[in-house]
Amino acid sequence: MDPSLPRRTPAKSMDSVRPLTPELRKLIKQKTGVDYETTADLPAKLVLNRSPHLSDVSLLAGVSELSLGWCPRIMDVSPLAAVTTLNLSYCNVSDVSALGKVTTLCLWGCTRVTDVSALGGVTTLQLNGCTGVSDVSALHTVKHLSLCGCTAVTDISALGALTTLSISYCTRIVDVSAVSAVPNLSMRGCTGVRNIKDLPKRVQLILLQPELDDETDEEEEVEE
């Protein structure tokens, strides 16, 4: 690493500083243009999206904002418990129980994830397309939650206190009365909802408004 560049990760004891493997060092240089030598040198924000050979993420545990989308060989994410903002879109992960203290967590397209009960402490949680997730009752303390395309979800009665909720294209949801007071609510394509006329007028309008491209805009943001 160029000694003239400031170190952006928090200072660590010498015992915790580890050299990067040659493979990881090469990958990060390809992505960033900077040759980082140790874990202490790594920047606070690191984007390693679309790295098909990346599997071991243990040396990335000290990065604050980490994007690992479209890295299909990543399976064990338990070392990333202290990351603040984490993108694991379309990774091959199934166990996310260690990620309950992550502030912003994106799990778009992680279809092997089934248990999200440990993620109630996450502030912003994106589970778009997580078709294996069915029980979301533990997510009642999440502030901003997207369940877009989570077609196994049927019961959202615990989610009424959220600030932002998207259940767009959750076609098995029948009753949305419990979330009618959520300030920012998206329900496009919820074709299973019944008794629409009995819902508050605001919720009726949300259900019946034409489909827009805002979900596509979200995906573009994830890819950054």
Protein backbone atom coordinates (compact mmCIF):
# COMPACT_ATOMS: atom_id res chain seq x y z
CA MET A 1 0.00 0.00 0.00
CA ASP A 2 1.14 3.53 -0.73
CA PRO A 3 2.25 4.96 2.67
CA SER A 4 0.98 8.37 1.62
CA LEU A 5 -2.61 7.10 1.65
CA PRO A 6 -4.38 7.47 5.01
CA ARG A 7 -5.55 4.32 6.71
CA ARG A 8 -9.34 4.38 6.90
CA THR A 9 -10.07 1.31 9.00
CA PRO A 10 -9.99 1.65 12.80
CA ALA A 11 -6.60 1.19 14.44
CA LYS A 12 -6.02 -2.41 15.50
CA SER A 13 -3.62 -4.13 17.84
CA MET A 14 -0.68 -5.84 16.22
CA ASP A 15 -2.15 -9.19 17.23
CA SER A 16 -5.24 -8.58 15.11
CA VAL A 17 -3.41 -7.38 12.00
CA ARG A 18 -3.21 -10.14 9.41
CA PRO A 19 -1.62 -10.18 5.97
CA LEU A 20 -4.01 -10.54 3.06
CA THR A 21 -3.75 -13.73 1.06
CA PRO A 22 -2.17 -13.30 -2.38
CA GLU A 23 -5.50 -14.08 -4.03
CA LEU A 24 -7.46 -11.56 -1.97
CA ARG A 25 -4.77 -8.93 -2.31
CA LYS A 26 -4.83 -9.32 -6.10
CA LEU A 27 -8.62 -9.19 -6.22
CA ILE A 28 -8.85 -6.02 -4.14
CA LYS A 29 -6.16 -4.37 -6.26
CA GLN A 30 -8.15 -5.23 -9.40
CA LYS A 31 -11.30 -3.71 -7.90
CA THR A 32 -9.80 -0.63 -6.25
CA GLY A 33 -6.49 0.03 -7.98
CA VAL A 34 -4.73 0.05 -4.60
CA ASP A 35 -2.39 -2.66 -3.33
CA TYR A 36 -3.42 -3.27 0.29
CA GLU A 37 -1.09 -5.57 2.19
CA THR A 38 -2.80 -6.24 5.55
CA THR A 39 -6.24 -6.16 7.13
CA ALA A 40 -5.28 -2.92 8.91
CA ASP A 41 -4.69 -1.21 5.56
CA LEU A 42 -8.14 -1.91 4.14
CA PRO A 43 -10.46 1.05 3.49
CA ALA A 44 -13.66 1.63 5.45
CA LYS A 45 -15.73 0.94 2.30
CA LEU A 46 -14.99 -1.89 -0.09
CA VAL A 47 -16.94 -3.06 -3.14
CA LEU A 48 -16.05 -6.54 -4.39
CA ASN A 49 -19.22 -7.33 -6.34
CA ARG A 50 -19.10 -10.05 -8.99
CA SER A 51 -16.02 -11.84 -7.72
CA PRO A 52 -16.84 -15.42 -8.73
CA HIS A 53 -13.85 -17.02 -7.01
CA LEU A 54 -14.16 -15.24 -3.67
CA SER A 55 -15.27 -17.60 -0.90
CA ASP A 56 -13.35 -16.81 2.30
CA VAL A 57 -14.42 -13.45 3.75
CA SER A 58 -12.77 -13.76 7.16
CA LEU A 59 -10.10 -11.18 6.33
CA LEU A 60 -12.77 -8.61 5.47
CA ALA A 61 -14.30 -8.53 8.95
CA GLY A 62 -12.89 -5.09 9.78
CA VAL A 63 -14.41 -3.28 6.79
CA SER A 64 -17.33 -1.04 7.80
CA GLU A 65 -19.21 -0.93 4.47
CA LEU A 66 -18.81 -4.08 2.43
CA SER A 67 -20.50 -5.06 -0.83
CA LEU A 68 -20.15 -8.69 -1.93
CA GLY A 69 -23.07 -9.02 -4.30
CA TRP A 70 -23.08 -11.74 -6.96
CA CYS A 71 -20.27 -13.75 -5.32
CA PRO A 72 -21.78 -17.25 -5.59
CA ARG A 73 -19.02 -19.06 -3.70
CA ILE A 74 -19.56 -17.10 -0.50
CA MET A 75 -21.39 -19.30 1.98
CA ASP A 76 -20.00 -18.60 5.47
CA VAL A 77 -20.67 -14.98 6.47
CA SER A 78 -20.30 -15.42 10.22
CA PRO A 79 -17.00 -13.43 10.28
CA LEU A 80 -18.89 -10.34 9.06
CA ALA A 81 -20.92 -9.79 12.23
CA ALA A 82 -19.30 -6.41 12.94
CA VAL A 83 -19.77 -4.93 9.46
CA THR A 84 -22.10 -1.91 9.51
CA THR A 85 -23.45 -1.97 5.94
CA LEU A 86 -23.38 -5.31 4.15
CA ASN A 87 -24.57 -6.34 0.69
CA LEU A 88 -24.77 -10.10 0.05
CA SER A 89 -27.15 -9.99 -2.91
CA TYR A 90 -27.32 -13.26 -4.84
CA CYS A 91 -24.68 -14.96 -2.71
CA ASN A 92 -25.05 -18.63 -1.84
CA VAL A 93 -25.61 -17.99 1.86
CA SER A 94 -28.12 -19.81 4.03
CA ASP A 95 -27.12 -19.05 7.64
CA VAL A 96 -27.41 -15.34 8.50
CA SER A 97 -27.77 -15.79 12.25
CA ALA A 98 -24.51 -13.92 12.94
CA LEU A 99 -25.67 -10.74 11.20
CA GLY A 100 -28.14 -9.43 13.74
CA LYS A 101 -26.05 -6.36 14.60
CA VAL A 102 -25.49 -5.22 11.03
CA THR A 103 -27.19 -1.84 10.54
CA THR A 104 -28.03 -2.12 6.84
CA LEU A 105 -28.26 -5.59 5.33
CA CYS A 106 -29.12 -6.51 1.75
CA LEU A 107 -29.93 -10.16 0.98
CA TRP A 108 -31.56 -9.74 -2.43
CA GLY A 109 -32.06 -13.07 -4.17
CA CYS A 110 -30.59 -15.19 -1.35
CA THR A 111 -33.06 -17.97 -1.93
CA ARG A 112 -31.31 -20.40 0.43
CA VAL A 113 -32.03 -18.17 3.43
CA THR A 114 -35.01 -19.48 5.38
CA ASP A 115 -34.46 -18.34 8.98
CA VAL A 116 -34.35 -14.57 9.61
CA SER A 117 -35.28 -14.70 13.28
CA ALA A 118 -31.87 -13.32 14.32
CA LEU A 119 -32.22 -10.16 12.20
CA GLY A 120 -34.61 -8.18 14.37
CA GLY A 121 -31.82 -5.79 15.35
CA VAL A 122 -31.09 -4.74 11.77
CA THR A 123 -32.28 -1.20 10.96
CA THR A 124 -32.68 -1.53 7.19
CA LEU A 125 -33.24 -5.03 5.83
CA GLN A 126 -33.78 -5.96 2.19
CA LEU A 127 -35.04 -9.50 1.60
CA ASN A 128 -36.23 -8.99 -1.96
CA GLY A 129 -36.70 -12.30 -3.72
CA CYS A 130 -35.84 -14.41 -0.66
CA THR A 131 -38.39 -17.02 -1.60
CA GLY A 132 -37.32 -19.38 1.19
CA VAL A 133 -38.35 -16.94 3.93
CA SER A 134 -41.81 -17.50 5.35
CA ASP A 135 -41.76 -16.45 9.02
CA VAL A 136 -41.09 -12.71 9.47
CA SER A 137 -42.61 -12.32 12.93
CA ALA A 138 -39.19 -11.60 14.50
CA LEU A 139 -38.68 -8.57 12.24
CA HIS A 140 -41.13 -6.32 14.07
CA THR A 141 -38.27 -4.15 15.41
CA VAL A 142 -36.72 -3.51 11.99
CA LYS A 143 -37.31 0.08 10.84
CA HIS A 144 -37.16 -0.33 7.05
CA LEU A 145 -38.02 -3.73 5.57
CA SER A 146 -38.45 -4.93 2.01
CA LEU A 147 -40.10 -8.30 1.42
CA CYS A 148 -40.70 -7.68 -2.28
CA GLY A 149 -41.19 -10.98 -4.05
CA CYS A 150 -41.04 -13.08 -0.86
CA THR A 151 -43.74 -15.38 -2.12
CA ALA A 152 -43.65 -17.74 0.89
CA VAL A 153 -44.65 -14.99 3.34
CA THR A 154 -48.29 -15.13 4.39
CA ASP A 155 -48.50 -13.50 7.84
CA ILE A 156 -47.36 -9.88 8.35
CA SER A 157 -49.44 -9.17 11.45
CA ALA A 158 -46.30 -8.41 13.52
CA LEU A 159 -45.03 -5.66 11.20
CA GLY A 160 -47.38 -2.81 12.02
CA ALA A 161 -44.79 -0.66 13.83
CA LEU A 162 -42.32 -0.39 10.94
CA THR A 163 -41.50 2.92 9.28
CA THR A 164 -41.08 1.50 5.77
CA LEU A 165 -42.45 -1.77 4.45
CA SER A 166 -42.60 -3.27 0.97
CA ILE A 167 -44.63 -6.41 0.45
CA SER A 168 -44.97 -5.93 -3.30
CA TYR A 169 -45.59 -9.16 -5.20
CA CYS A 170 -46.04 -11.17 -2.00
CA THR A 171 -48.92 -12.97 -3.64
CA ARG A 172 -49.79 -15.25 -0.71
CA ILE A 173 -50.54 -12.42 1.70
CA VAL A 174 -54.27 -12.14 2.26
CA ASP A 175 -54.68 -9.79 5.23
CA VAL A 176 -52.84 -6.42 5.27
CA SER A 177 -54.96 -4.71 7.94
CA ALA A 178 -52.17 -4.91 10.55
CA VAL A 179 -49.82 -2.77 8.44
CA SER A 180 -52.32 -0.18 7.25
CA ALA A 181 -50.73 2.50 9.45
CA VAL A 182 -47.16 1.97 8.25
CA PRO A 183 -46.08 5.43 6.94
CA ASN A 184 -44.22 4.20 3.86
CA LEU A 185 -46.01 1.20 2.43
CA SER A 186 -45.63 -0.54 -0.94
CA MET A 187 -48.03 -3.31 -1.92
CA ARG A 188 -47.98 -3.53 -5.71
CA GLY A 189 -48.91 -6.90 -7.12
CA CYS A 190 -50.38 -8.26 -3.87
CA THR A 191 -53.02 -10.18 -5.76
CA GLY A 192 -54.06 -12.31 -2.80
CA VAL A 193 -55.35 -9.45 -0.63
CA ARG A 194 -59.03 -9.82 0.15
CA ASN A 195 -61.74 -7.45 1.34
CA ILE A 196 -60.01 -4.41 -0.16
CA LYS A 197 -63.15 -2.29 0.33
CA ASP A 198 -62.92 -2.81 4.11
CA LEU A 199 -59.41 -1.34 4.28
CA PRO A 200 -58.63 2.35 4.93
CA LYS A 201 -58.89 4.47 1.78
CA ARG A 202 -55.13 5.17 1.84
CA VAL A 203 -54.34 1.44 1.73
CA GLN A 204 -56.86 0.87 -1.06
CA LEU A 205 -55.12 3.49 -3.17
CA ILE A 206 -51.70 1.92 -2.54
CA LEU A 207 -53.00 -1.50 -3.56
CA LEU A 208 -54.66 -0.24 -6.70
CA GLN A 209 -52.03 2.20 -7.96
CA PRO A 210 -50.35 1.30 -11.27
CA GLU A 211 -47.07 -0.58 -11.21
CA LEU A 212 -43.98 1.62 -11.51
CA ASP A 213 -40.28 0.99 -11.96
CA ASP A 214 -39.20 1.87 -8.42
CA GLU A 215 -38.19 -1.71 -7.64
CA THR A 216 -35.82 -1.59 -10.63
CA ASP A 217 -34.34 1.63 -9.31
CA GLU A 218 -33.64 -0.11 -5.98
CA GLU A 219 -31.80 -2.91 -7.80
CA GLU A 220 -29.60 -0.44 -9.60
CA GLU A 221 -28.68 1.12 -6.27
CA VAL A 222 -27.74 -2.30 -4.84
CA GLU A 223 -25.36 -2.93 -7.74
CA GLU A 224 -23.22 0.13 -6.98
